[in-house]
Each structure stands twice: as structure tokens, then as C-alpha cells.
Amino acid sequence: MTTLRQRKGSKGKEPSPAAELQSQQHNCCSEHHPEKILHGDWSWGAIIWTSVGWSVSVGLGLLCCIYVATLHENDLWFSNIKEVEREISFRTECGLYYSYYKQMLHAPSIQEGLKELIHDNLTESKRTINLLQRMNIYQEVFLSVLYRLLPIQSYLEPVYFYIYTVFSLQAVYVIALYLTAWLLSGSWLAGALTGVWYILNRVDTTRVEFTISLRENWSLPFLALQVTAITCYLRPQLTTLQQKVMVWLMYVTTFCFCLTWQFNQFILLVQALVIYTLDCGDFLTTTQVTTLYLVQVSSLLSVWFLQFCNSMILGSLVLSFIVAALFIRHCQVSLMIFSLRVCLQKALQLRSDEHIFKFTKSKFALGPTRDFDASLYLCEEAFGLLPLDTLERLASTLLLYPYVLTLLLLCGMLVAAALHNLRGSTEERKGAGEGQVAAFRPDVAYNLLHTLFYGLLAFSTMRMKYIWTGHMCAVAAYGVCGTELWTVLLSALRCNTKLLLRLVRYVVPVVMIGFLYYKFWPKLMEELSELREFYDPDTVELMTWISTKTPKQAVFAGSMQLLAGIKLCTGRVLTNHPHYEDKDLRERTRQVYQVYARRSPEEVYDILKAIGADYVVLENSICYERRHRRGCRLRDLLDLANGHIMDGPGENDPDLVPATHPRFCDAIKTDAAAYNALFTRTFQNKTFHVYRLKKKRKKNTKGSSEPSVTQ
């Protein structure tokens, strides 16, 4: 258990002014913590105040849930469109994940459904893969089993059970952030301000209303709960039993987070770096550090076991880092982290996540810039730097200003406390046991470094901002409702009294919530009144044609995003898909995408036949793409990878050469003999062109140079 006591050698001395001030602030912050009743305070005031706080948290969580669900309904008119349109609305990889939920529901039994997932031969042609090992789809399995067992089939459609579950997790997310702010500040008004900020900054805190099935929408609520559990665990007033409960809560939430997102190891790596930094600054005890690391390790190993010993988890960088950190912490043995990972990779032959490291090296100009896999990520806006207009939006809701002020103040206090902790000699530390100076609360220190580290991650990669912005709301609310910021300001004004401190901590957040309500409530009502309707007739026409005019075992090739929709809407076999965490699949995808490169019809035909494709779907939006700049269009990435000069005006690297063939996706539409001999157009509309691969005849004895085919 963490204790705030003086180090050995200072016994009998008067506490320093900083320690005395920290003690006063801590007592002030402890007045209305949510766990106060657990410490034996059963007064009516404590019960009523705590009950109101919990009620407000649930209310804000439900408000957020209803808000995003209404936006989703209004944007698509989801309740009135056809089933195929509903399924098409699950764009890109969302459709792939939802297809397994649908597959489990259509299976004759739960056992048969699980067997189909473990021995799947529909997701990748000519391959049988274990989907539970490869992908994080246990949530789809759990929901499908729950839907089959509950007596709700007669009045709740499967798709609504699925999306309402995801939207409900947003309520859990808001409640977790609310509790974190409450624990840090001692006032549930901080939690209320956190929830209001989260909802008002929806554009930057979540994208769940239009990317329902994304793994992050399942996992981030559990990450927020884990941070809440860690915050509570690091509080010094907990009893031994309460500490054990918090450890189990940390394990369960970390396990759920890891199980639902394939990028869990990289997020936990950042968290492990936070813990290591706190350990180096002597803010945590040996027991706390070891416990936090072991929670991470045990959660990862549990997921590794459930995912049929997925080697990507066992060889993850975070496990290597934790092993090294524990060695350094307990044995003071220098261990090379990356060397350990390299050894693990060679021993396990790990290649599943190498595209992430290639992307990272290319992003910071540490590796090749022409790598196809890395370029796919680098050319997407979501993987670029955080746009500055994000900060403008955050400032418009008054979130950015208190966040920055709180960050600056706490960083100064953290540095001062770290220097104070490290100033003592080794003998003094040994004599102090597991104690630490009462200069900086460990729960505040953890949350400060959490927001700093994930903020840096968000600035470097825009898609990661959703991990940062939610927690940013809690930190800013803590600054408004906590004591640290107001103590400094009131001391500067020479009016720092306990009564005035309490007054501003309660009045200011109420005034801010009132202002935000006055300014943004009309805009929210206007947003909720906007009614649109799903409209994608070309894709609907394509899916309908595939479902009715092609064999059920037909194999389709095309873009990753479109094939995910084909899998969901038609159940046909795919050559490739958007789940990119497999070396062989990435290579296959690059080969399939040669239909958008300058390759001969014979080369493209041989590639597609080698992976078992019966049909190939070409998209005008890719063949004639204008969304990305030159050098980032898919056809440009393929030209660079193939060593060919890119389309359009502009410079080319001197080693690139002109291609000897026209672009396949464009040339095939000319119906030239070389293409008609190998492909037959079977469907077309304004957006899509579908070609069936013909069967090659055996060459005659004269060895004609032209391929001969049958229809």
C-alpha cells in the first residue's frame, strides 16, 4: 500500500512548505471522492452528494449514447433502408468484422459457427485460416452467442443489437472519464465538465457513429476504465482489500482492451513507458511498479492463449520492454530491449507486424520511402500529423485553455518533485523503504504523463488522437475543479483562503457548464434535426448482381475495402481483405492491386489465377483517382513499387523507367483482343466493372505465341 511519509533521515524535522501545501490540497481534494463511503463515512451528506455524482455520471453517459445513436439514424435513415444498404453502410474493415457476427448468427449452432471461424476458407481463397487467432473478433462471437441465447429475437433485429451495444460502450467511456476526473479533483463537478466536453468535442473524441465496428470503438472504453482503475489504485487511502479489488479491475479492463484491438501492444507500450518514467522519478513504489507491469503481462498472455498462441503477441515490443524494465528494476542489470525483440523475432519468425515498423521508419525518414505497405499508411490523412484546426475546435469549447494551463503547472510541479526525489542518496532511499515524499500525488503523476505521452502520439499520428482527446477532457476538468491551479492563482493574488478556494472550485465549473450549454445547445439541436438518407445505388446494384448472378463459391478479387463489403453482403470468397496484420496477405494484396498498375493482361491474368480468383472488380474511383496528391494515388504507389514513371506532370526519380504496357484497369475497357482473350465483362455501371476470368486452353503443338481460351 502506498504511504506518504518522509524519508529516513528527516524524522523529527518540520515538513517543508511544499509538502504542507500538498497535504492541504490533498485534504481539500478528498472531501467528496466517490470512494469516500467505502472509508466509513455514512453521513447523509456524503451519501446524498455521492449519489448525485453517480447519477450525473450515468445521465451523461446515456446522453452521449443517445446522441451518437441519433446521429447515426439521422445520417443514414437506418431504420428505413433495405438490409443490403444497412450492410453496405459498414464501410471498409467495419463490414469485414460485422460479417463474422452475421456468420455466427446464420450458423446451424454455436458450435458449428465457432468451427467455421476456426477453420475458415472463405476469407482468403485457397487458404484455411483460424480467424480467432488472426483477428480480434471475440466481441462479435460474444454478441452473437448472447443474441441467440436471449429471448429478444422477436422484437430486436440482430443489427440493432450489435450497434446499440457499441453505442452503449460510449456511455461506459464517458462514465470512466467522469470517474477519473472525480477521483483526481475530489468533485463530481469535474466529471460533469468532462462529460460535457467529451460530447461537445465529438468530432475529435470519437467517430463511432459512422465507423461502428472499428476495433478502437470496442477497446477505448475499456482503456478508459483501466485508467480509472489505475488512478484509484494509486491513491494512498486504500485498504489492502480495496487494493486487491483494484488490481483485479485493472486486469479485467486491460484484458478486455487487449482482446478487442489488434494494436493493443503498441498502446500498452506507451503505457509501460509512462510507468517506467514514473519509476525513474521515484513516484511509485516497487510494489506498484511491479503490479502494474504484471497486470499488463498477464493480460497479454491471457489474450495470447485465447488467440490460439498468436505469435505476434508473444513477440511484441511491450513484452520485451517489460521484461527488461523488471530486470533493471529488481536486478539492476542492463538489458538491450530491441536486441531481445530481434532474438524473439528470429526465434518465432515473426513478420506479422513488420509493416507497422516500416511505416514508423518511413514516417520519420529512417527507412525506405517507396515501400508499398508503408506508403499505404503514410498517404492516408489519418496517419499524418495532427491538423492545427483540431486545436482550434478544442479551443472553441474552452477545453484547450485550462488543459494547457493545467499541463504547464503540473509539469513544473512534476519536475520539481522528481528532482527532490532523486536528490536523496541511495542510502536514504533504502532507509525509506517504499515511501516517497509527499510532494506529488502518484495518481496525478500517472495521469499527467498519460496525457503527455498519448498527446505526443496523437500529434505524430492523427488517428491516435481519439486516445488522447477523451483523457484530455478529464485532465482539463481536473485543472478547473482541482486545487493546484487555483492555489497558484489565488496565492499570486494574495487571497488564498480555504473558503475562497472551495468557492472558485465549485462556481467556475458551474459557470463554464452554463456558458457551454448556452452556446452549443442550439447547435446540437440543429445537428440532430438534420435528416439525410443512405444513397449508394451503384454499390447496391453490384451487391445485388453478385448475390443473384454468381455462384456461391465464386472467388472475387478487388480492393480491400470493397471486398469486405462483398464478404458481408454476398458471402462470396475473397482473395484479400482489409485486416493487414499478415505478411503473406499483404503480399497478396499488392499482387491483386496490379490490376491498377501498368502490367500486361497475361501477367494480371496469371496473378489472379494463381490465387484462385474467378472475378475481378475494377473501381473507377481507384483507376482514375484524384482524391490524393500525385505520388500518393494507389496507381502511383504501384508504379513506384514496380519502378515505373508516374502519371501526370511532375518530377520522377531518375531510376524510374517508362512502362511497356498501358494501365490495366483502363486498357481492359477498350475491349482489345489481348484482353478479351482472357477476360469477359459480366457487369458494369458508373462506378464498377466486373470481369470474369476465362479458362486457358492448353497450347497446341505448334506453340502459338498467343494464348488460346475457351469461354
XYZ file of C-alpha atoms in Angstrom:
711
model
C 0.000 0.000 0.000
C 1.290 3.422 -0.919
C 2.092 5.662 2.025
C 3.048 9.317 2.000
C 5.712 9.581 4.641
C 9.027 11.334 4.964
C 12.270 9.653 4.003
C 14.645 8.269 6.575
C 16.958 10.939 7.823
C 14.305 13.665 8.017
C 12.494 12.275 11.021
C 11.650 14.920 13.569
C 12.041 17.786 11.108
C 9.240 20.173 10.273
C 7.533 19.406 6.950
C 8.616 21.565 4.077
C 6.253 24.285 2.804
C 5.742 22.328 -0.417
C 4.816 19.186 1.489
C 2.492 21.123 3.785
C 0.802 22.778 0.824
C 0.434 19.416 -0.903
C -1.100 17.960 2.247
C -3.622 20.804 2.444
C -4.500 20.384 -1.215
C -4.881 16.647 -0.794
C -7.227 17.054 2.160
C -9.250 19.588 0.224
C -9.454 17.281 -2.770
C -10.564 14.343 -0.628
C -13.813 15.917 0.530
C -16.126 14.278 -1.966
C -14.292 11.413 -3.612
C -16.530 8.644 -4.973
C -14.920 6.071 -2.665
C -15.493 8.195 0.471
C -18.354 5.983 1.665
C -16.052 2.969 1.406
C -13.897 4.541 4.100
C -16.753 4.542 6.598
C -18.323 7.970 6.073
C -22.041 7.096 6.047
C -23.276 10.586 6.846
C -26.366 11.753 4.971
C -24.368 14.497 3.306
C -21.789 12.058 1.929
C -24.460 9.597 0.767
C -26.563 12.249 -0.978
C -23.589 14.023 -2.565
C -22.057 10.758 -3.801
C -25.413 9.507 -5.107
C -25.930 12.725 -7.045
C -22.443 12.382 -8.526
C -23.064 8.808 -9.665
C -26.468 9.758 -11.077
C -24.972 12.596 -13.104
C -22.305 10.250 -14.489
C -24.906 7.750 -15.664
C -27.045 10.535 -17.096
C -24.185 11.982 -19.128
C -23.198 8.519 -20.329
C -26.737 7.803 -21.528
C -26.921 11.251 -23.136
C -23.776 10.535 -25.150
C -25.092 7.110 -26.147
C -28.423 8.517 -27.340
C -26.668 11.384 -29.100
C -24.412 9.233 -31.293
C -27.205 6.710 -31.947
C -29.486 9.518 -33.130
C -26.780 10.945 -35.385
C -26.273 7.520 -36.924
C -30.001 7.112 -37.543
C -30.440 10.622 -38.949
C -27.425 10.377 -41.230
C -28.453 7.088 -42.873
C -32.182 6.791 -42.100
C -31.013 3.418 -40.881
C -34.431 2.183 -39.763
C -35.955 2.610 -43.238
C -33.300 1.467 -45.694
C -33.007 -2.054 -47.095
C -30.894 -4.725 -45.435
C -28.275 -4.623 -48.194
C -27.967 -0.860 -47.729
C -27.546 -1.286 -43.993
C -24.735 -3.744 -44.594
C -23.061 -1.513 -47.186
C -23.050 1.273 -44.591
C -20.475 -0.808 -42.666
C -17.650 0.598 -44.752
C -14.209 -0.950 -45.311
C -12.969 -3.172 -42.465
C -16.144 -2.496 -40.462
C -18.007 -4.702 -42.916
C -15.467 -7.487 -42.536
C -15.817 -7.585 -38.751
C -19.605 -7.390 -38.852
C -19.702 -10.258 -41.382
C -18.433 -12.661 -38.700
C -21.226 -11.618 -36.343
C -23.678 -12.318 -39.180
C -21.935 -15.601 -39.975
C -22.226 -16.800 -36.370
C -25.935 -15.952 -36.296
C -26.597 -17.887 -39.512
C -24.641 -20.941 -38.367
C -26.761 -24.017 -37.512
C -25.415 -23.936 -33.952
C -22.920 -22.067 -31.818
C -20.503 -24.988 -32.045
C -20.746 -25.075 -35.837
C -20.259 -21.321 -36.006
C -17.092 -21.498 -33.915
C -15.816 -24.362 -36.045
C -16.352 -22.289 -39.193
C -14.386 -19.404 -37.708
C -11.519 -21.619 -36.589
C -11.353 -23.362 -39.994
C -12.324 -20.528 -42.321
C -11.793 -20.916 -46.070
C -13.974 -18.020 -47.278
C -11.958 -15.007 -46.162
C -8.819 -15.867 -48.133
C -9.070 -18.032 -51.229
C -7.008 -21.216 -51.342
C -6.254 -20.858 -47.634
C -7.789 -22.139 -44.427
C -7.157 -19.731 -41.559
C -8.098 -19.507 -37.900
C -9.993 -16.222 -37.637
C -9.992 -16.260 -33.836
C -6.209 -16.404 -33.952
C -5.706 -13.897 -36.742
C -8.303 -11.256 -35.868
C -9.740 -9.659 -32.733
C -13.350 -10.763 -33.241
C -14.197 -12.289 -29.881
C -16.617 -9.403 -29.346
C -18.593 -10.466 -32.428
C -18.602 -14.058 -31.181
C -19.758 -12.996 -27.722
C -22.552 -10.786 -29.071
C -23.806 -13.440 -31.493
C -23.936 -16.051 -28.730
C -25.680 -13.591 -26.418
C -28.235 -12.700 -29.090
C -29.005 -16.364 -29.738
C -29.465 -17.088 -26.044
C -31.524 -14.062 -25.042
C -35.287 -14.008 -25.791
C -35.062 -10.820 -27.866
C -35.135 -12.095 -31.465
C -38.830 -11.314 -31.910
C -38.549 -7.576 -31.233
C -34.889 -6.614 -31.817
C -33.111 -7.199 -35.117
C -29.536 -8.544 -34.949
C -28.051 -5.401 -36.483
C -29.650 -3.200 -33.826
C -28.428 -5.455 -31.032
C -24.925 -5.016 -32.449
C -24.901 -1.253 -32.981
C -26.709 -0.498 -29.714
C -24.037 -2.458 -27.856
C -21.288 -0.363 -29.427
C -23.155 2.865 -28.720
C -23.675 1.725 -25.117
C -19.922 1.385 -24.765
C -19.740 5.124 -25.409
C -21.755 5.570 -22.224
C -19.194 3.408 -20.419
C -16.431 5.548 -21.919
C -17.955 8.793 -20.645
C -18.599 7.334 -17.174
C -14.975 6.131 -16.952
C -13.619 9.578 -17.870
C -16.078 11.132 -15.419
C -14.815 8.932 -12.583
C -11.179 9.668 -13.416
C -11.792 13.411 -13.188
C -13.789 12.909 -9.969
C -11.017 10.852 -8.372
C -8.354 13.388 -9.305
C -10.203 16.530 -8.246
C -12.442 15.334 -5.420
C -15.509 16.947 -7.016
C -18.015 15.273 -9.307
C -18.437 18.652 -10.994
C -15.127 17.832 -12.692
C -16.728 14.652 -14.006
C -19.731 16.600 -15.251
C -17.491 19.066 -17.050
C -15.557 16.127 -18.534
C -18.732 14.558 -19.916
C -19.938 17.857 -21.379
C -16.594 18.464 -23.067
C -16.494 14.929 -24.453
C -19.926 15.333 -26.061
C -19.302 18.832 -27.425
C -15.981 17.761 -28.955
C -17.477 14.637 -30.533
C -15.709 15.261 -33.853
C -12.351 14.867 -32.116
C -13.210 12.442 -29.308
C -14.984 9.689 -31.241
C -16.080 8.627 -34.708
C -18.292 5.789 -33.570
C -21.452 6.998 -35.320
C -20.036 6.229 -38.776
C -17.349 3.608 -38.016
C -19.321 1.413 -35.639
C -17.361 -1.832 -35.962
C -13.847 -0.414 -35.759
C -11.821 -2.165 -33.082
C -10.996 1.103 -31.314
C -14.688 1.749 -30.627
C -14.784 -1.526 -28.713
C -11.477 -1.153 -26.921
C -11.106 2.511 -25.910
C -13.925 2.367 -23.328
C -12.036 -0.464 -21.611
C -8.800 1.537 -21.778
C -10.584 4.436 -20.082
C -11.871 2.077 -17.389
C -8.348 0.757 -16.910
C -7.013 4.296 -16.418
C -9.752 4.890 -13.839
C -8.761 1.695 -12.014
C -5.074 2.684 -12.087
C -5.941 6.151 -10.767
C -7.869 4.607 -7.897
C -5.137 2.020 -7.245
C -2.501 4.742 -6.852
C -4.489 6.578 -4.191
C -2.878 6.193 -0.736
C -6.027 5.723 1.380
C -6.961 2.293 0.042
C -7.067 -0.708 2.335
C -5.398 -3.975 1.393
C -8.729 -5.438 0.255
C -9.505 -2.391 -1.866
C -6.079 -2.595 -3.464
C -6.699 -6.228 -4.407
C -10.052 -5.291 -5.915
C -8.380 -2.544 -7.957
C -5.716 -4.940 -9.201
C -8.391 -7.322 -10.429
C -10.268 -4.455 -12.075
C -7.060 -3.378 -13.806
C -6.514 -6.913 -15.054
C -10.087 -7.353 -16.354
C -10.175 -3.990 -18.123
C -6.684 -4.441 -19.604
C -7.642 -7.926 -20.771
C -10.829 -6.652 -22.456
C -8.885 -3.821 -24.063
C -6.249 -6.196 -25.447
C -8.788 -8.736 -26.640
C -10.734 -6.228 -28.719
C -7.975 -4.386 -30.643
C -5.035 -5.762 -32.579
C -2.951 -2.638 -31.887
C -3.140 -3.189 -28.127
C 0.576 -3.939 -27.824
C 1.573 -0.508 -29.135
C -0.840 1.311 -26.817
C 0.378 -0.726 -23.839
C 3.969 0.028 -24.830
C 3.281 3.747 -24.377
C 1.660 2.986 -21.030
C 4.682 0.906 -19.999
C 6.904 3.872 -20.871
C 4.728 6.061 -18.613
C 5.155 3.602 -15.748
C 8.894 3.385 -16.358
C 9.215 7.178 -16.331
C 7.311 7.391 -13.035
C 9.562 4.676 -11.636
C 12.682 6.561 -12.681
C 11.340 9.684 -10.975
C 10.638 7.695 -7.795
C 6.913 8.473 -7.834
C 5.824 4.850 -7.477
C 6.789 2.139 -5.031
C 8.388 -1.131 -6.052
C 5.133 -2.953 -5.374
C 3.118 -0.555 -7.516
C 5.522 -0.709 -10.440
C 5.748 -4.493 -10.379
C 1.982 -4.859 -10.047
C 1.246 -2.556 -12.993
C 3.737 -4.394 -15.200
C 2.432 -7.812 -14.190
C -1.140 -6.731 -14.941
C -0.048 -5.860 -18.475
C 1.880 -9.100 -18.916
C -0.866 -11.332 -17.526
C -3.484 -9.617 -19.723
C -1.387 -10.052 -22.854
C -0.649 -13.689 -22.055
C -4.353 -14.352 -21.431
C -5.185 -12.903 -24.846
C -2.295 -14.861 -26.365
C -3.836 -18.045 -25.002
C -7.351 -17.193 -26.247
C -5.976 -16.324 -29.673
C -4.501 -19.784 -30.070
C -0.953 -18.735 -29.113
C -0.743 -15.828 -31.538
C 2.990 -15.299 -32.014
C 2.504 -11.572 -32.745
C 1.584 -11.056 -29.079
C 4.401 -13.151 -27.671
C 6.968 -11.291 -29.744
C 5.520 -7.844 -29.095
C 7.808 -4.983 -28.170
C 5.860 -4.227 -24.996
C 6.599 -7.663 -23.513
C 10.277 -7.243 -24.298
C 10.249 -3.810 -22.706
C 8.502 -5.008 -19.541
C 10.927 -7.911 -19.102
C 13.847 -5.504 -19.476
C 12.270 -2.959 -17.118
C 11.662 -5.572 -14.435
C 15.257 -6.774 -14.728
C 16.517 -3.234 -14.369
C 14.089 -2.520 -11.504
C 14.911 -5.606 -9.451
C 18.343 -6.738 -10.583
C 19.910 -3.527 -11.923
C 21.047 -5.483 -14.996
C 21.370 -3.570 -18.242
C 19.309 -5.238 -20.934
C 19.046 -4.264 -24.566
C 15.300 -4.138 -25.291
C 15.441 -4.129 -29.060
C 18.056 -6.873 -29.114
C 15.683 -9.042 -27.116
C 12.896 -8.339 -29.569
C 15.130 -9.205 -32.527
C 16.009 -12.516 -30.867
C 12.325 -13.235 -30.302
C 11.514 -12.364 -33.894
C 14.186 -14.681 -35.236
C 13.153 -17.471 -32.906
C 9.461 -17.151 -33.693
C 9.866 -15.968 -37.315
C 7.564 -13.020 -36.639
C 6.634 -10.907 -39.644
C 3.005 -10.020 -38.909
C 3.609 -6.513 -37.555
C 6.667 -5.518 -39.555
C 4.558 -3.146 -41.682
C 3.992 -1.012 -38.558
C 7.718 -0.639 -38.030
C 8.300 0.058 -41.719
C 5.610 2.742 -41.531
C 7.236 4.263 -38.432
C 10.694 4.308 -40.017
C 9.374 5.803 -43.256
C 7.337 8.424 -41.384
C 10.416 9.743 -39.635
C 12.657 9.313 -42.705
C 14.541 6.415 -41.130
C 13.748 3.866 -43.803
C 12.810 3.406 -47.476
C 10.097 5.730 -48.803
C 8.949 3.526 -51.677
C 7.796 0.585 -49.614
C 4.246 -0.189 -50.761
C 2.875 -1.193 -47.348
C 4.361 1.814 -45.557
C 3.174 4.176 -48.295
C -0.405 2.937 -47.993
C -0.397 4.260 -44.422
C 1.708 7.376 -44.997
C -0.550 8.607 -47.799
C -3.691 8.442 -45.672
C -4.619 11.623 -43.850
C -5.484 9.646 -40.720
C -1.828 8.618 -40.370
C -0.423 12.087 -40.924
C 0.347 14.797 -38.395
C -2.466 16.236 -36.295
C -4.059 19.153 -38.226
C -3.954 22.522 -36.485
C -7.707 23.008 -36.954
C -8.145 20.294 -34.311
C -6.715 22.673 -31.718
C -8.998 25.434 -32.978
C -12.056 23.253 -32.424
C -10.869 22.245 -28.960
C -10.281 25.891 -28.088
C -13.777 26.894 -29.236
C -15.308 24.727 -26.478
C -12.976 26.203 -23.812
C -11.247 22.827 -23.461
C -7.787 23.723 -24.714
C -7.057 26.666 -22.417
C -7.495 25.021 -18.987
C -5.822 21.893 -20.366
C -2.683 23.787 -21.374
C -2.562 25.742 -18.100
C -3.020 22.559 -16.070
C -0.356 20.816 -18.124
C 2.194 23.591 -17.642
C 1.588 23.844 -13.914
C 1.648 20.104 -13.284
C 4.740 19.609 -15.441
C 6.588 22.191 -13.376
C 5.482 20.525 -10.151
C 6.377 17.092 -11.523
C 9.896 18.151 -12.486
C 10.432 19.803 -9.103
C 9.158 16.717 -7.290
C 11.314 14.408 -9.413
C 14.429 16.443 -8.685
C 13.557 16.432 -4.999
C 13.050 12.656 -5.048
C 16.291 11.998 -6.898
C 18.352 14.387 -4.795
C 18.494 11.988 -1.884
C 21.285 9.452 -1.692
C 20.848 5.767 -2.360
C 21.165 5.052 1.342
C 18.318 7.416 2.144
C 16.097 5.675 -0.373
C 16.897 2.271 1.018
C 16.164 3.514 4.501
C 12.834 4.930 3.383
C 11.671 1.528 2.170
C 8.745 2.006 -0.177
C 7.960 5.515 0.990
C 8.134 8.649 -1.084
C 7.979 12.365 -0.468
C 4.560 13.946 -0.208
C 5.367 16.394 -2.992
C 3.320 14.975 -5.855
C 0.410 12.560 -5.800
C 1.179 9.382 -7.791
C -2.331 9.231 -9.316
C -1.913 12.783 -10.635
C 1.597 11.989 -11.863
C 0.336 8.965 -13.781
C -2.493 10.878 -15.471
C -0.179 13.759 -16.319
C 2.335 11.521 -18.092
C -0.515 9.561 -19.673
C -1.898 12.667 -21.342
C 1.610 13.868 -22.315
C 2.722 10.599 -23.917
C -0.526 9.952 -25.756
C -0.662 13.608 -26.757
C 2.698 13.204 -28.482
C 1.350 10.075 -30.166
C -1.723 11.999 -31.347
C 0.353 14.853 -32.770
C 2.516 12.393 -34.704
C -0.393 10.275 -35.996
C -3.825 11.871 -36.304
C -5.746 8.602 -35.950
C -4.355 8.204 -32.442
C -5.977 11.452 -31.291
C -9.048 9.558 -30.074
C -6.916 8.023 -27.308
C -5.738 11.473 -26.252
C -8.730 13.796 -26.554
C -11.044 11.859 -24.228
C -8.471 11.798 -21.454
C -7.691 15.432 -22.249
C -11.234 16.318 -21.136
C -10.641 14.663 -17.747
C -7.285 16.402 -17.197
C -8.678 19.826 -18.120
C -11.663 19.308 -15.806
C -9.280 18.312 -13.019
C -7.424 21.569 -13.577
C -10.643 23.574 -13.288
C -12.033 21.735 -10.251
C -8.822 20.701 -8.501
C -6.742 22.751 -6.088
C -3.335 23.043 -7.757
C -4.181 25.647 -10.407
C -6.386 27.741 -8.130
C -3.869 27.649 -5.266
C -1.203 29.175 -7.507
C -3.551 31.814 -8.922
C -5.030 32.802 -5.554
C -1.587 32.872 -3.965
C -0.416 35.215 -6.706
C -3.401 37.464 -5.903
C -2.635 37.176 -2.159
C -6.141 35.938 -1.346
C -5.600 32.229 -0.894
C -8.113 31.216 1.764
C -9.767 27.846 2.231
C -13.250 29.315 1.769
C -12.369 31.179 -1.402
C -10.556 28.137 -2.786
C -13.629 25.984 -2.257
C -15.884 28.658 -3.732
C -13.997 29.038 -7.023
C -13.673 25.258 -7.411
C -17.452 24.956 -7.406
C -18.555 28.205 -9.027
C -16.209 28.228 -12.016
C -17.174 24.773 -13.402
C -20.882 25.577 -12.964
C -20.433 28.863 -14.840
C -18.475 27.091 -17.603
C -21.128 24.387 -17.996
C -23.804 27.098 -18.160
C -21.868 29.008 -20.821
C -21.283 25.861 -22.891
C -24.971 24.994 -22.641
C -25.973 28.477 -23.786
C -23.508 28.492 -26.690
C -23.731 24.928 -28.016
C -27.178 23.559 -27.137
C -28.860 25.262 -30.150
C -26.115 23.891 -32.417
C -26.626 20.377 -31.051
C -30.368 20.620 -31.646
C -29.753 21.856 -35.167
C -27.358 18.992 -35.814
C -29.857 16.461 -34.520
C -32.568 17.928 -36.752
C -30.581 17.351 -39.957
C -32.048 14.343 -41.746
C -30.230 12.548 -44.542
C -30.586 9.183 -46.260
C -28.174 6.481 -47.340
C -27.683 6.649 -51.104
C -25.236 4.418 -52.961
C -27.176 2.849 -55.847
C -24.105 1.652 -57.739
C -22.822 -0.423 -54.825
C -26.326 -1.755 -54.121
C -26.629 -2.777 -57.765
C -23.243 -4.515 -57.638
C -24.046 -6.457 -54.454
C -27.441 -7.485 -55.793
C -25.896 -8.735 -59.027
C -23.208 -10.717 -57.218
C -25.783 -12.307 -54.892
C -28.107 -13.352 -57.716
C -25.896 -13.913 -60.757
C -22.713 -15.556 -59.497
C -22.045 -18.977 -57.908
C -21.941 -19.037 -54.103
C -18.380 -20.360 -54.143
C -17.151 -17.756 -56.640
C -13.887 -16.042 -55.689
C -13.669 -12.255 -56.045
C -10.578 -10.063 -56.336
C -10.501 -6.294 -55.907
C -9.712 -3.556 -53.428
C -9.567 -4.451 -49.739
C -12.352 -2.036 -48.857
C -14.810 -3.268 -51.474
C -14.132 -6.941 -50.812
C -15.033 -6.507 -47.142
C -18.484 -5.352 -48.287
C -18.751 -8.248 -50.731
C -17.974 -10.683 -47.919
C -20.686 -9.174 -45.728
C -23.419 -8.661 -48.328
C -22.944 -11.738 -50.512
C -20.866 -14.271 -48.569
C -18.597 -14.862 -51.557
C -14.949 -15.950 -51.193
C -12.299 -13.210 -51.161
C -8.727 -13.066 -52.361
C -7.740 -10.348 -49.869
C -9.285 -8.116 -47.197
C -8.541 -5.029 -45.028
C -7.130 -6.844 -41.980
C -3.490 -6.167 -42.822
C -1.715 -7.960 -39.952
C -0.302 -10.850 -42.004
C 2.823 -10.846 -44.145
C 1.516 -13.206 -46.835
C -1.792 -11.345 -47.090
C -0.003 -8.035 -47.584
C 1.994 -9.540 -50.429
C -1.162 -10.998 -51.954
C -2.905 -7.620 -51.734
C -0.016 -5.950 -53.526
C -0.273 -8.550 -56.263
C -4.043 -8.142 -56.636
C -3.598 -4.383 -56.901
C -1.554 -4.908 -60.061
C -4.888 -4.530 -61.875
C -4.356 -0.785 -61.297
C -0.706 -0.859 -62.448
C 0.863 -0.906 -65.892
C 1.006 -4.630 -66.428
C 0.225 -6.865 -69.406
C -3.082 -8.756 -69.458
C -1.189 -12.047 -69.320
C 0.676 -11.001 -66.151
C -2.515 -9.851 -64.422
C -4.369 -12.977 -65.503
C -1.627 -15.256 -64.148
C -1.563 -13.353 -60.821
C -5.316 -13.599 -60.349
C -5.485 -17.243 -61.394
C -2.653 -18.162 -59.035
C -4.741 -17.004 -56.059
C -7.899 -18.668 -57.348
C -9.877 -15.611 -58.492
C -12.928 -16.148 -60.694
C -13.959 -12.481 -60.924
C -12.138 -9.174 -60.559
C -13.915 -5.926 -59.673
C -12.379 -2.697 -61.005
C -13.316 0.652 -59.489
C -13.209 3.890 -61.436
C -12.589 5.790 -58.203
C -9.245 3.983 -57.895
C -8.280 3.731 -61.545
C -8.832 7.475 -62.103
C -8.262 8.606 -58.521
C -7.950 12.308 -57.802
C -8.502 12.368 -54.033
C -4.816 12.014 -53.179
C -1.967 14.117 -54.463
C 0.397 12.816 -57.119
C 2.687 10.249 -55.541
C 0.019 9.068 -53.121
C -2.605 7.735 -55.508
C -2.762 3.956 -55.430
C -1.666 3.746 -59.048
C 1.349 5.921 -58.188
C 2.337 3.659 -55.294
C 2.177 0.679 -57.630
C 4.206 2.460 -60.311
C 6.884 3.357 -57.773
C 6.983 -0.184 -56.400
C 7.282 -1.527 -59.956
C 9.957 1.016 -60.933
C 7.732 2.855 -63.422
C 7.289 6.571 -64.080
C 4.115 8.001 -62.533
C 1.174 9.538 -64.401
C 0.740 13.244 -64.948
C 3.022 16.253 -64.859
C 5.699 16.322 -62.226
C 9.166 15.077 -61.439
C 10.171 11.430 -61.226
C 13.160 9.788 -59.625
C 15.947 9.203 -62.164
C 15.914 5.432 -61.712
C 12.258 5.110 -62.789
C 11.600 3.947 -66.363
C 8.566 4.140 -68.665
C 6.283 1.123 -68.502
C 5.988 -1.136 -71.526
C 2.252 -1.691 -71.082
C -0.744 0.602 -70.571
C -2.577 0.755 -67.257
C -4.573 -2.453 -66.996
C -7.750 -1.031 -65.386
C -8.095 1.474 -68.231
C -6.861 -0.594 -71.162
C -9.191 -3.534 -70.450
C -12.202 -1.302 -71.140
C -11.090 -0.865 -74.761
C -12.091 -4.479 -75.482
C -8.790 -5.122 -77.230
C -8.225 -8.691 -78.381
C -5.417 -9.347 -75.888
C -7.821 -8.556 -73.009
C -10.927 -10.179 -74.463
C -8.988 -13.391 -74.851
C -8.540 -13.652 -71.090
C -11.375 -11.617 -69.514
C -15.097 -11.256 -70.109
C -17.023 -8.222 -68.870
C -20.018 -9.503 -66.904
C -21.215 -6.360 -65.112
C -20.738 -2.626 -65.267
C -22.219 0.622 -64.057
C -20.876 4.142 -63.497
C -18.602 3.004 -60.662
C -17.749 -0.680 -61.073
C -16.645 -3.011 -63.853
C -16.636 -6.763 -63.155
C -14.682 -9.197 -65.341
C -14.763 -12.968 -65.284
C -11.508 -14.794 -65.859
C -11.693 -17.229 -68.743
C -10.148 -20.660 -68.702
C -6.972 -21.072 -70.703
C -6.784 -23.806 -73.278
C -3.713 -25.947 -73.485
C -1.292 -24.650 -76.066
C -1.252 -26.545 -79.327
C 1.767 -28.456 -80.501
C 2.777 -25.654 -82.846
C 3.425 -23.461 -79.810
C 1.406 -20.460 -80.846
C 2.623 -17.345 -79.065
C -0.943 -16.090 -78.475
C -2.893 -17.707 -75.597
C -5.948 -19.685 -76.653
C -9.010 -19.683 -74.384
C -12.430 -21.168 -74.040
C -15.492 -19.289 -72.977
